[in-house]
mmCIF file of C-alpha atoms in Angstrom:
data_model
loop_
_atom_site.group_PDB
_atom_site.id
_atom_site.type_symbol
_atom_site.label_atom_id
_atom_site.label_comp_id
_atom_site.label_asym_id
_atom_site.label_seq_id
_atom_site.Cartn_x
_atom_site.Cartn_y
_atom_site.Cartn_z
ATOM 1 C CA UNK A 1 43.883 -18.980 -28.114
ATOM 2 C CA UNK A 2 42.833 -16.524 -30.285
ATOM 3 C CA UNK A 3 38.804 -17.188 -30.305
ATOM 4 C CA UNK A 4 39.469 -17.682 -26.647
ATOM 5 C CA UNK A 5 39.954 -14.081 -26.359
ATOM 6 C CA UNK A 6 37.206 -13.344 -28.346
ATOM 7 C CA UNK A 7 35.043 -15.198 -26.453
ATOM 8 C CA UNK A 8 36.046 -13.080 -23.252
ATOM 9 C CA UNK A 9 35.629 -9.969 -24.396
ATOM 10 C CA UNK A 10 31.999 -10.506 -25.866
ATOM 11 C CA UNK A 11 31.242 -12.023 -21.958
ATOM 12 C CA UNK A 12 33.226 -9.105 -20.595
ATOM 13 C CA UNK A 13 30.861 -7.116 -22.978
ATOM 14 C CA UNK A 14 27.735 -8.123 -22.006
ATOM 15 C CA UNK A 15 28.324 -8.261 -18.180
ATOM 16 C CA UNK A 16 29.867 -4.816 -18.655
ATOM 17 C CA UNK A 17 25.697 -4.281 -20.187
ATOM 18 C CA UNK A 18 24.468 -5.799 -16.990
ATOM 19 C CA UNK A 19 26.436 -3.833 -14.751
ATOM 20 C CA UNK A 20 24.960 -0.476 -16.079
ATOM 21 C CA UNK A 21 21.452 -1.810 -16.108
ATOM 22 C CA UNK A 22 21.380 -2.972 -12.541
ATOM 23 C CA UNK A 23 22.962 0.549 -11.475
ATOM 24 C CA UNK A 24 20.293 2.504 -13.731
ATOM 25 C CA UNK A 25 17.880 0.403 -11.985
ATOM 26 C CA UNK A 26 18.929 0.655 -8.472
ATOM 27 C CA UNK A 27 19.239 4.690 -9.202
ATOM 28 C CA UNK A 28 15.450 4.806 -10.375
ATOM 29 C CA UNK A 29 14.939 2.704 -7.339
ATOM 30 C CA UNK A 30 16.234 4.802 -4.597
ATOM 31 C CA UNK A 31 15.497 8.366 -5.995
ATOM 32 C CA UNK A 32 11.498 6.723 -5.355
ATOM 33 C CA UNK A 33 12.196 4.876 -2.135
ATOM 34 C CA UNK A 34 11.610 8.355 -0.045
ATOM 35 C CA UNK A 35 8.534 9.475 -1.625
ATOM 36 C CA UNK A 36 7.366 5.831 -1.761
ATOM 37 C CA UNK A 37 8.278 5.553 1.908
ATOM 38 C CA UNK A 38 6.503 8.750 2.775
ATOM 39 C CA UNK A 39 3.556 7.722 0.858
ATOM 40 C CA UNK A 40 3.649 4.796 2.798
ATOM 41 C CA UNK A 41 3.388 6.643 6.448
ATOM 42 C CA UNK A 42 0.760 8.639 5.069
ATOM 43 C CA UNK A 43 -1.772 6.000 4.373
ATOM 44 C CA UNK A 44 -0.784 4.215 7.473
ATOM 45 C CA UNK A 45 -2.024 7.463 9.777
ATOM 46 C CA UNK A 46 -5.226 7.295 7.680
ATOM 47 C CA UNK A 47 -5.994 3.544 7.974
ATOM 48 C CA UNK A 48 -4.492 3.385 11.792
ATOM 49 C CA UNK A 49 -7.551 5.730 12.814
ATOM 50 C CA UNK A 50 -10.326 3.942 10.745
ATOM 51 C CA UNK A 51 -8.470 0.413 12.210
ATOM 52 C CA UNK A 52 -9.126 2.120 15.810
ATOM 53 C CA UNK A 53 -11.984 3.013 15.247
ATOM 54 C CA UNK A 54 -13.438 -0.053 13.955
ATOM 55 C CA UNK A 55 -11.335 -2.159 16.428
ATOM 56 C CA UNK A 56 -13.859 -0.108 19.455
ATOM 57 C CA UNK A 57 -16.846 -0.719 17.625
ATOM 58 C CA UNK A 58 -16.119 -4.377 17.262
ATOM 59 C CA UNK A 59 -16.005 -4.516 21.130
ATOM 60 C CA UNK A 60 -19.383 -3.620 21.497
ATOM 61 C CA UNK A 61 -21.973 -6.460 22.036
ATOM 62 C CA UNK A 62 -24.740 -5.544 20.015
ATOM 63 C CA UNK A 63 -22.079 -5.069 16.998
ATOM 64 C CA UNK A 64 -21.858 -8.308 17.123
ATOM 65 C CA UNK A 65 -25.273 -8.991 15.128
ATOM 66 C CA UNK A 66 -23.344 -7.202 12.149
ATOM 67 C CA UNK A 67 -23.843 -9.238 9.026
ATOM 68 C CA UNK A 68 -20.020 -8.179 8.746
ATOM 69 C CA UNK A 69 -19.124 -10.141 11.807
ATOM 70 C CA UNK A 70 -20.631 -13.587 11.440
ATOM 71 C CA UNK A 71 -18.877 -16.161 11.404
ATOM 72 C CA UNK A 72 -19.560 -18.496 8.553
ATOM 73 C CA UNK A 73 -19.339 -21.990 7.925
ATOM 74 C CA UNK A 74 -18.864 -22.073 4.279
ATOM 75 C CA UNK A 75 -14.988 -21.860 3.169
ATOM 76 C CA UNK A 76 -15.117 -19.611 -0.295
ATOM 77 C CA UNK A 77 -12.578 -17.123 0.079
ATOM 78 C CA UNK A 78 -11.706 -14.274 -1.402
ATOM 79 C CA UNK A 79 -8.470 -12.706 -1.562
ATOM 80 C CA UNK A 80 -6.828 -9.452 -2.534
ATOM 81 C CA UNK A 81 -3.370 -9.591 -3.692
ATOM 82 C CA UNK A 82 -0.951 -6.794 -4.184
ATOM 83 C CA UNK A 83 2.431 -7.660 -5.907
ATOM 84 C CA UNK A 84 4.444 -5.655 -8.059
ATOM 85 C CA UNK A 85 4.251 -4.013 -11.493
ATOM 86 C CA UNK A 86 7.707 -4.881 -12.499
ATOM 87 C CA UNK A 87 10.232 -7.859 -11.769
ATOM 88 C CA UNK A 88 13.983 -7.620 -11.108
ATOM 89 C CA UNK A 89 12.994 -6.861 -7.339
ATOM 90 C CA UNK A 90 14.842 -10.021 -5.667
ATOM 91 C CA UNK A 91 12.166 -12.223 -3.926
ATOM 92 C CA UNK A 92 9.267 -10.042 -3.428
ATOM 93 C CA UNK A 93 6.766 -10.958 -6.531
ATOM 94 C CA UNK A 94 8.106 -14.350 -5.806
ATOM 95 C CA UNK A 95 7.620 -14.470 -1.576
ATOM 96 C CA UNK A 96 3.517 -12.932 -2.324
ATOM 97 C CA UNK A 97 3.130 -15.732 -5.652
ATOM 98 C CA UNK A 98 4.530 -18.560 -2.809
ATOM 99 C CA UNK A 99 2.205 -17.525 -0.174
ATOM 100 C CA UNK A 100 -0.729 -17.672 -2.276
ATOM 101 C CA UNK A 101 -0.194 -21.087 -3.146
ATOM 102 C CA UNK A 102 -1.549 -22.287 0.330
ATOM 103 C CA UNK A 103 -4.983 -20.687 -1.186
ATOM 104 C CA UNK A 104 -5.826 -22.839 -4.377
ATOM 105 C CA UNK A 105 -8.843 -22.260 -4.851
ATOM 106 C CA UNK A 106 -9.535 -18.506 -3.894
ATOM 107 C CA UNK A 107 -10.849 -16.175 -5.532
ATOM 108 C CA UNK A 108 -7.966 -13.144 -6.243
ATOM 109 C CA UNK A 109 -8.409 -9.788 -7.168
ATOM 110 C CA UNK A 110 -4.909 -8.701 -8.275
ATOM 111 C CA UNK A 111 -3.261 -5.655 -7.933
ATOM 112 C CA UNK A 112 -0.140 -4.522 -9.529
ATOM 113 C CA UNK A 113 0.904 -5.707 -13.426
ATOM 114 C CA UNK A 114 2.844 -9.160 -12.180
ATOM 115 C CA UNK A 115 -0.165 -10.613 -10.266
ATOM 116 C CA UNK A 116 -3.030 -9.091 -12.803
ATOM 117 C CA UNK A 117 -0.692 -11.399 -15.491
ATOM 118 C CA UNK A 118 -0.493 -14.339 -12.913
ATOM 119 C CA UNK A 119 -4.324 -14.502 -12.301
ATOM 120 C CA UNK A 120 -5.432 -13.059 -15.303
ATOM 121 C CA UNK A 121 -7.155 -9.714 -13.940
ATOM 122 C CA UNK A 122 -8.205 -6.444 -15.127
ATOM 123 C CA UNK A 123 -4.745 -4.531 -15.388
ATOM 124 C CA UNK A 124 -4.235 -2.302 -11.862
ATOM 125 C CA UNK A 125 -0.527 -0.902 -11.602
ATOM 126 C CA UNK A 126 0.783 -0.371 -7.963
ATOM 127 C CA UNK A 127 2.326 2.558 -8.057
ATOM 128 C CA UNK A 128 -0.770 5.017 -9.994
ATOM 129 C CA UNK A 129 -3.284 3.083 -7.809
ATOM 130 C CA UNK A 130 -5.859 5.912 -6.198
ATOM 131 C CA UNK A 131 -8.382 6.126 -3.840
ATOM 132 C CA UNK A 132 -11.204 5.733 -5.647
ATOM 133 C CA UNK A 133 -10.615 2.493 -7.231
ATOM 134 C CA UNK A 134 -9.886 0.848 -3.911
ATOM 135 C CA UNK A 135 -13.305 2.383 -2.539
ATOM 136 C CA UNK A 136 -15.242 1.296 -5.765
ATOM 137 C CA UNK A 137 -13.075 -2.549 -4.627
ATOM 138 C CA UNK A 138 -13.923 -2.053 -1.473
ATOM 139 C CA UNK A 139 -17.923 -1.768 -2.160
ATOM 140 C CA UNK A 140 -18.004 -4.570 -4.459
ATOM 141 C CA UNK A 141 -16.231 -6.603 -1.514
ATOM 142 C CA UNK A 142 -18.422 -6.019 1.268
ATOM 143 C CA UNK A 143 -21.761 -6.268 -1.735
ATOM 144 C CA UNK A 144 -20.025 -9.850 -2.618
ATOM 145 C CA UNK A 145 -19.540 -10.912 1.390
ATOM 146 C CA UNK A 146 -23.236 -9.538 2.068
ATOM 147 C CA UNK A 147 -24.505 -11.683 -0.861
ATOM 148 C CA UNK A 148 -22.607 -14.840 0.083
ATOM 149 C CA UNK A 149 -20.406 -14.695 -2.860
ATOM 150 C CA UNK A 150 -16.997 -15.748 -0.407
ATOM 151 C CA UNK A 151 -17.512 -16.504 3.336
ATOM 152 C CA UNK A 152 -13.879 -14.815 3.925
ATOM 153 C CA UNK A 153 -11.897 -11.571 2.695
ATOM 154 C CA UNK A 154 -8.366 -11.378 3.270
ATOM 155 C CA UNK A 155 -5.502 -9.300 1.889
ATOM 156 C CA UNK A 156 -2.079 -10.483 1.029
ATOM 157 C CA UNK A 157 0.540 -7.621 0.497
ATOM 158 C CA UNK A 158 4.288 -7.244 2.047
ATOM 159 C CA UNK A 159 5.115 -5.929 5.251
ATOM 160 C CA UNK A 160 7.922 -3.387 5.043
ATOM 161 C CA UNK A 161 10.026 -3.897 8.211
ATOM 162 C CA UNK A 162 13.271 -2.115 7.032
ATOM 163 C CA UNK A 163 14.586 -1.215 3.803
ATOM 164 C CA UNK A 164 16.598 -4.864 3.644
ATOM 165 C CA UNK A 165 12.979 -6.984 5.235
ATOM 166 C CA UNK A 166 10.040 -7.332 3.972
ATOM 167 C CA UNK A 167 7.515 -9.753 4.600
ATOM 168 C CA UNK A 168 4.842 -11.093 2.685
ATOM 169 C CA UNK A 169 1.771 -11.520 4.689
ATOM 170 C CA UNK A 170 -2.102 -12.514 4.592
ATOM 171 C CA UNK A 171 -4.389 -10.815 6.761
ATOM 172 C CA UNK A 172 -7.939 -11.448 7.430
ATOM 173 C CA UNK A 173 -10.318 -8.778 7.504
ATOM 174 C CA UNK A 174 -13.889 -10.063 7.266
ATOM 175 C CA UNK A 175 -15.970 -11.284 9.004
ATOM 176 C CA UNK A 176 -14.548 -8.887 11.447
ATOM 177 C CA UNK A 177 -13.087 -10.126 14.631
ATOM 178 C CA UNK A 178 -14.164 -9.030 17.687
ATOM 179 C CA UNK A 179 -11.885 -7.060 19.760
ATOM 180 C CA UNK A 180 -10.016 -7.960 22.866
ATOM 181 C CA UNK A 181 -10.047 -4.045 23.996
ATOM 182 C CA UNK A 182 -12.886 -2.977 26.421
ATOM 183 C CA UNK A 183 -15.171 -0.631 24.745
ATOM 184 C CA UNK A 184 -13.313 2.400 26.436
ATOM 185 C CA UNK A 185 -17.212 4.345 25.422
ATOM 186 C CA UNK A 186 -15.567 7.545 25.859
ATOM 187 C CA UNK A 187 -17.657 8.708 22.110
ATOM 188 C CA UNK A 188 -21.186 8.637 21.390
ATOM 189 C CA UNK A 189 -21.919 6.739 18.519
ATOM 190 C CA UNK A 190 -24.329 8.470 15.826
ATOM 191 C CA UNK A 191 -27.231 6.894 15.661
ATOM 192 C CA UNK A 192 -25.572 3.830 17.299
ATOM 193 C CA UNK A 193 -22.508 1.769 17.368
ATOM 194 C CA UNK A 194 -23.780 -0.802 14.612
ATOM 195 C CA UNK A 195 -25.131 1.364 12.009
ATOM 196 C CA UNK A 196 -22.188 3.559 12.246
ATOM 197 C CA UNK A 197 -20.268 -0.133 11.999
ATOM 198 C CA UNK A 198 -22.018 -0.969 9.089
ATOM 199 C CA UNK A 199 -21.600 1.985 7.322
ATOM 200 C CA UNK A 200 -18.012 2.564 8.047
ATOM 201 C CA UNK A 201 -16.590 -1.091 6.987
ATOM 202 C CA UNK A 202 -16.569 -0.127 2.847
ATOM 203 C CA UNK A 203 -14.484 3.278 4.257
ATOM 204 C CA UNK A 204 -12.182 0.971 6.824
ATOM 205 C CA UNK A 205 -11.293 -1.821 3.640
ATOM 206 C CA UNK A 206 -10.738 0.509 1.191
ATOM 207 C CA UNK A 207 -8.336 2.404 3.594
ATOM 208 C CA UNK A 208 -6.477 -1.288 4.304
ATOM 209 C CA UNK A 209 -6.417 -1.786 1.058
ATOM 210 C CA UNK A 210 -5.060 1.827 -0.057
ATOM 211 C CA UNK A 211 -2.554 1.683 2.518
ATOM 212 C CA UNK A 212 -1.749 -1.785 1.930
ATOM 213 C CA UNK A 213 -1.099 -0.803 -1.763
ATOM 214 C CA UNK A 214 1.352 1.432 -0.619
ATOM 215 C CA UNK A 215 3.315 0.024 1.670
ATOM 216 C CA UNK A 216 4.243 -3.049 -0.647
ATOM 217 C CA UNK A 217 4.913 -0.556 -3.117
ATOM 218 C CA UNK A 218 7.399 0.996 -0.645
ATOM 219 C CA UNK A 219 8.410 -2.967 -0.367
ATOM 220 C CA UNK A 220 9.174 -3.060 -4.102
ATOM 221 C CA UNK A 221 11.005 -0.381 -4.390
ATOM 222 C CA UNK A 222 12.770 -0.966 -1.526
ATOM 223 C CA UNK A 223 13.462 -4.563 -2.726
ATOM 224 C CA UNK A 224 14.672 -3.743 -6.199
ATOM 225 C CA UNK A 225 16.945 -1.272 -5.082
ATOM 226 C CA UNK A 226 18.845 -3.847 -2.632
ATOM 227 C CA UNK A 227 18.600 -6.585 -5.591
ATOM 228 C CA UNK A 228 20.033 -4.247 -7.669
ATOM 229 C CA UNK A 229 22.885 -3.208 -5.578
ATOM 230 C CA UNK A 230 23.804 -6.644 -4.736
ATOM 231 C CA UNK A 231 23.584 -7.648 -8.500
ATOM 232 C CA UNK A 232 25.736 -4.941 -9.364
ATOM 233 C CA UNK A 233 27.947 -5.644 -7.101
ATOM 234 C CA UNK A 234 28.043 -9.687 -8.638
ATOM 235 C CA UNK A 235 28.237 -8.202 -12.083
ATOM 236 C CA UNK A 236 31.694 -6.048 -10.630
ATOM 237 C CA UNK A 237 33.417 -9.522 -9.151
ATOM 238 C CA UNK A 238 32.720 -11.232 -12.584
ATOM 239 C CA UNK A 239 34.540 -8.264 -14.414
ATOM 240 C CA UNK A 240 37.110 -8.414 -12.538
ATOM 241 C CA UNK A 241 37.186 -12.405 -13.188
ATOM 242 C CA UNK A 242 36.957 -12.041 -16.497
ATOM 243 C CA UNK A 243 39.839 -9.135 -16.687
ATOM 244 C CA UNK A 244 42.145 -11.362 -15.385
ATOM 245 C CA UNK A 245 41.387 -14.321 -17.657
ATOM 246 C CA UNK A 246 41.471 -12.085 -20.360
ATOM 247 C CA UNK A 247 44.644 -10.282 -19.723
ATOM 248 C CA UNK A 248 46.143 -13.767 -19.137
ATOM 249 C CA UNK A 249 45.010 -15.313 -22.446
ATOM 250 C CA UNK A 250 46.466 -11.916 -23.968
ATOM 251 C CA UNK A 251 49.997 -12.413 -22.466
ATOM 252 C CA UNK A 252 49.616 -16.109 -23.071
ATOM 253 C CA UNK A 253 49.030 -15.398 -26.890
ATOM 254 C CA UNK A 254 51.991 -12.916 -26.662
ATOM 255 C CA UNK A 255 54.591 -15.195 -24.926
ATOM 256 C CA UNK A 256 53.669 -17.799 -27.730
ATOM 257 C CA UNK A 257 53.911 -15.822 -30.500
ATOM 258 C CA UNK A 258 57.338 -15.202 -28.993
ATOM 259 C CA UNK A 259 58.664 -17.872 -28.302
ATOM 260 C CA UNK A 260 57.863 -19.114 -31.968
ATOM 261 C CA UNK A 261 59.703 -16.047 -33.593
ATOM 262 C CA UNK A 262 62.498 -16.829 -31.110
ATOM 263 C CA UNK A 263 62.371 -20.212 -32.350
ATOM 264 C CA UNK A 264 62.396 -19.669 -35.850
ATOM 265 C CA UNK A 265 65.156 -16.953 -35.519
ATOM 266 C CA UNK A 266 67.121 -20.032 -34.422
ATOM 267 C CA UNK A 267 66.088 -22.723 -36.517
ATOM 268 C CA UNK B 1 -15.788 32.459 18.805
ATOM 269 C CA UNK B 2 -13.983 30.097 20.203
ATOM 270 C CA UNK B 3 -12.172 27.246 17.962
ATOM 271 C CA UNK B 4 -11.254 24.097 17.402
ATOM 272 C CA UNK B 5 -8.670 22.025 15.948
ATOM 273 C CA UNK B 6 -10.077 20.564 12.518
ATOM 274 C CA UNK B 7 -7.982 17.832 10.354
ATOM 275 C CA UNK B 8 -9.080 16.617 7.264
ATOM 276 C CA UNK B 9 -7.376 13.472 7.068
ATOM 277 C CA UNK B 10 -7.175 10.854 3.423
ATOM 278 C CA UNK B 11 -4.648 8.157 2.405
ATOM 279 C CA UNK B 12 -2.430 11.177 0.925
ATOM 280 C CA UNK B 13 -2.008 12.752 4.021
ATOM 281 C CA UNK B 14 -3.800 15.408 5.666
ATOM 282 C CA UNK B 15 -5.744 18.256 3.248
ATOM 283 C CA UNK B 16 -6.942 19.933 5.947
ATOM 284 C CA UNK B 17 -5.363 21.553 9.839
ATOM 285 C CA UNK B 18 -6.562 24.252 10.821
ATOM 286 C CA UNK B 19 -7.896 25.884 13.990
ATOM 287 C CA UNK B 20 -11.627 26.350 12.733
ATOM 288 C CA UNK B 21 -15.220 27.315 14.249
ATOM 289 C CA UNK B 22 -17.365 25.022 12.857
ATOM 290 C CA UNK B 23 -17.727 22.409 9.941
ATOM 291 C CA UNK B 24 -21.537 21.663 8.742
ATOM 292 C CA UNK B 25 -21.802 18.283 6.886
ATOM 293 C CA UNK B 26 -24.031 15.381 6.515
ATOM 294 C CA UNK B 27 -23.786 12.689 8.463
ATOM 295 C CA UNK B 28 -25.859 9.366 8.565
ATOM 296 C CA UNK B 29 -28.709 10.968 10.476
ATOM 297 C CA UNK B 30 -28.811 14.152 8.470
ATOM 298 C CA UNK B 31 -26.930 17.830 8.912
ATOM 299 C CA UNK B 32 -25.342 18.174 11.587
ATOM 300 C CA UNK B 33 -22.655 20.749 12.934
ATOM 301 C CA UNK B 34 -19.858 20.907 14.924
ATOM 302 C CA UNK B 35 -18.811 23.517 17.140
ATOM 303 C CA UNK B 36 -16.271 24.023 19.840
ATOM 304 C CA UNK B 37 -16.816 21.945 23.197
ATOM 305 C CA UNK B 38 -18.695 18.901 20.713
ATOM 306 C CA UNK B 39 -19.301 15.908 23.165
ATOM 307 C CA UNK B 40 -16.632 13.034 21.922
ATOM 308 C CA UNK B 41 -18.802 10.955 19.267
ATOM 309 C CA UNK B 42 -18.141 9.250 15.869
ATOM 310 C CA UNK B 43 -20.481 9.375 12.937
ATOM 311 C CA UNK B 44 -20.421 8.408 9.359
ATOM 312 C CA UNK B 45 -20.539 10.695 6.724
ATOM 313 C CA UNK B 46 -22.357 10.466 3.838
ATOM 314 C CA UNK B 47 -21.519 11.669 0.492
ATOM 315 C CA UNK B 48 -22.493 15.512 0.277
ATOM 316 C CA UNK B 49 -21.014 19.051 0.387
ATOM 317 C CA UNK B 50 -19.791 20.770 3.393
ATOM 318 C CA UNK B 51 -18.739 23.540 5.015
ATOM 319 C CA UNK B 52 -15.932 25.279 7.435
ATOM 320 C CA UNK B 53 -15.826 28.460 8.769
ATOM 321 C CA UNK B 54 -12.269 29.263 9.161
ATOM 322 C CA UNK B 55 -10.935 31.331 12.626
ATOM 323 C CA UNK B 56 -11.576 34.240 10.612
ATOM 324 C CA UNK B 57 -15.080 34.708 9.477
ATOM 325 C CA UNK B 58 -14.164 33.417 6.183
ATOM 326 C CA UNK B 59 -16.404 30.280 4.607
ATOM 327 C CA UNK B 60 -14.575 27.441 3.206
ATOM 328 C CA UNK B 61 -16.458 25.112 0.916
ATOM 329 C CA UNK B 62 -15.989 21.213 -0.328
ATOM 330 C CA UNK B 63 -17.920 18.229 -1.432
ATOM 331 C CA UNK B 64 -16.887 14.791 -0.111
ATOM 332 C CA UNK B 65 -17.355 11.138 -1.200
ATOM 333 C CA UNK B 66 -18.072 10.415 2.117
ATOM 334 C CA UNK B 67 -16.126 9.254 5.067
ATOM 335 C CA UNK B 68 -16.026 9.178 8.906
ATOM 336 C CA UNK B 69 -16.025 11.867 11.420
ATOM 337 C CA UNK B 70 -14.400 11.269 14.966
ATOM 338 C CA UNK B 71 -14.850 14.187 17.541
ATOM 339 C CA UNK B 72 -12.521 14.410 20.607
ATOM 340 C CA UNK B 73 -11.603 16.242 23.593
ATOM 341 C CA UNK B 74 -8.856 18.228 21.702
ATOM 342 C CA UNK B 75 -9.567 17.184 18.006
ATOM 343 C CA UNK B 76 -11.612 16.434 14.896
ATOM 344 C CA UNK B 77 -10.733 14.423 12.584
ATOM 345 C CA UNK B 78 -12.657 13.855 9.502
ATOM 346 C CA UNK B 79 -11.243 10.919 7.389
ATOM 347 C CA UNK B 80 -12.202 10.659 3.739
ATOM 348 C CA UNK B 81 -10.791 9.683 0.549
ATOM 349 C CA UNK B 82 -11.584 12.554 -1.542
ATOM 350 C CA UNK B 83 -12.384 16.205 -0.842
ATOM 351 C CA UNK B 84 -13.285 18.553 -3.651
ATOM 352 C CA UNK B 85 -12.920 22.022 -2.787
ATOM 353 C CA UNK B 86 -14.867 25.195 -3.922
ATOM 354 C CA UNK B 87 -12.592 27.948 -3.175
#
């Protein structure tokens, strides 16, 4: 009986350890969900008028002779993936790690610690990624595509839906596709549509890929903090478990030692 | 002089909103400027310094990395990842 009790209140000890990590965590979590979030609708403006942009241009015939928009046959691809920097954020390293298993043999460049350790790239963290590295990654893209390094560029990163969905997605970017919108030719293009095209694509993936950074950053955040609330919430029920066990081994251990002084009394 | 509505646009959010008279800058076929009543059209910009002259009179200066400048009917919006400014 006794070690019993011992037992219980090491477990009841170490949950109790649990319980204020995951709040800690989930605090740190939502004090950076807003500015994460508003980071988020920031790069979204910026990309959404480069995507427009680039979405008109692709509508125009003579864009179409675009190195950027052939179609190739080879099937090298080449794949940008943004995950997290740390774990402990329920399934969303896990949902971008499963997704990328349908693309064996691509070739990744990670962003965020967790997928720079799971394919072994140069270290980029999510959350202090800037600008100018995803324009210097965005150059040494479209220079790679250009030279026929990878026939397709793609970016897999988490859609944030709501702060309890997220989604982990791929997206193809090049060879562009052409668009279904009429080329509403309400601008002039300067000097004309494809050289603007041409010279606009390393601005238009590095945007993506800014943009993209941050929203699955908002993802992780977001995802950690529910994860953590839900955990806590686990690690309460088991304390409460565990009280109860406890408290009943204590009165069992009393009662006994009564009953044996009682006994004894008599004997 | 009449103005314009000028937005300096990057992935943090806008740098720039003003009401302005004209912004001088290079784009992919050299200087060019715009003033108020610009035909709509869209031209890269290359990497270079440029400048704004505010509703006032008053000269605003920056160098870019480069980036893409849409004119419209009502707006201007020059998106680009990194603006340096002078003053």
């Amino acid at each position: 009986m006794g070690a019993d009790i011992k037992q219980l209140r090491t477990r009841i000890k170490s949950v109790n350890s649990t319980l204020h990590l995951t709040k800690a965590m989930g605090l740190v979590a939502s004090s950076k969900i807003r500015k994460a979030t508003e980071a988020m609708l920031k790069g979204q403006e910026y990309s959404s008028a480069l995507i427009e942009t680039v979405d008109e241009l692709s509508s125009y015939e003579e864009c179409r002779k675009s190195p950027y928009m052939k179609e190739r046959e080879g099937g090298k691809i080449c794949l940008v993936v943004i995950a997290g920097d740390r774990g402990l954020a329920g399934g969303y390293n896990a949902n971008v790690f499963r997704l990328m298993r349908n693309f064996p043999d691509a070739m990744v460049i990670p962003i965020g610690k967790r997928a720079c350790e799971r394919f072994s790239g140069e270290l980029l963290y999510a959350e202090k990624f800037s600008y100018s590295l995803a324009k210097e990654m965005a150059e040494d893209i479209c220079r790679g595509f250009l030279n026929g390094e990878f026939d397709r560029f793609g970016i897999v990163a988490t859609k944030y839906n709501s702060l309890m969905s997220q989604d982990a997605y791929v997206k193809w970017i090049l060879p562009l596709q052409k668009s279904e919108k009429k080329a509403s030719s309400s601008a002039i293009f300067e000097p004309d549509e494809i050289t603007v095209l041409n010279a606009v694509i390393p601005e238009y993936i590095a945007g993506i890929i800014i943009s993209s950074v941050k929203e699955s950053f908002a993802c992780e955040v977001a995802a950690r903090r529910v994860a953590m609330d839900s955990a806590g919430k686990n690690a309460k029920e088991m304390l409460d478990d565990l009280g109860l066990q406890y408290n009943r081994a204590r009165q069992g251990a009393i009662t006994q030692e009564i009953t044996e002084i009682v006994a004894g009394s008599e004997a | 002089m009449k103005t314009f509505l000028l937005k300096i646009s990057s992935p943090e959010g806008d740098l720039f909103s003003e009401e302005v008279i004209s912004i001088r800058l290079r784009g992919s076929e050299g200087e060019l400027a715009v003033l108020a009543g610009h035909i709509p059209f869209v031209s890269s910009v290359k990497p270079c310094s440029f400048k704004i002259e505010l509703s006032d009179g008053e000269e605003k200066e920056g160098r870019t990395g480069g980036g893409m400048l849409s004119v419209s009917k009502d707006k201007t919006v020059f998106l680009t990842g990194n603006v340096e400014w002078k003053n």
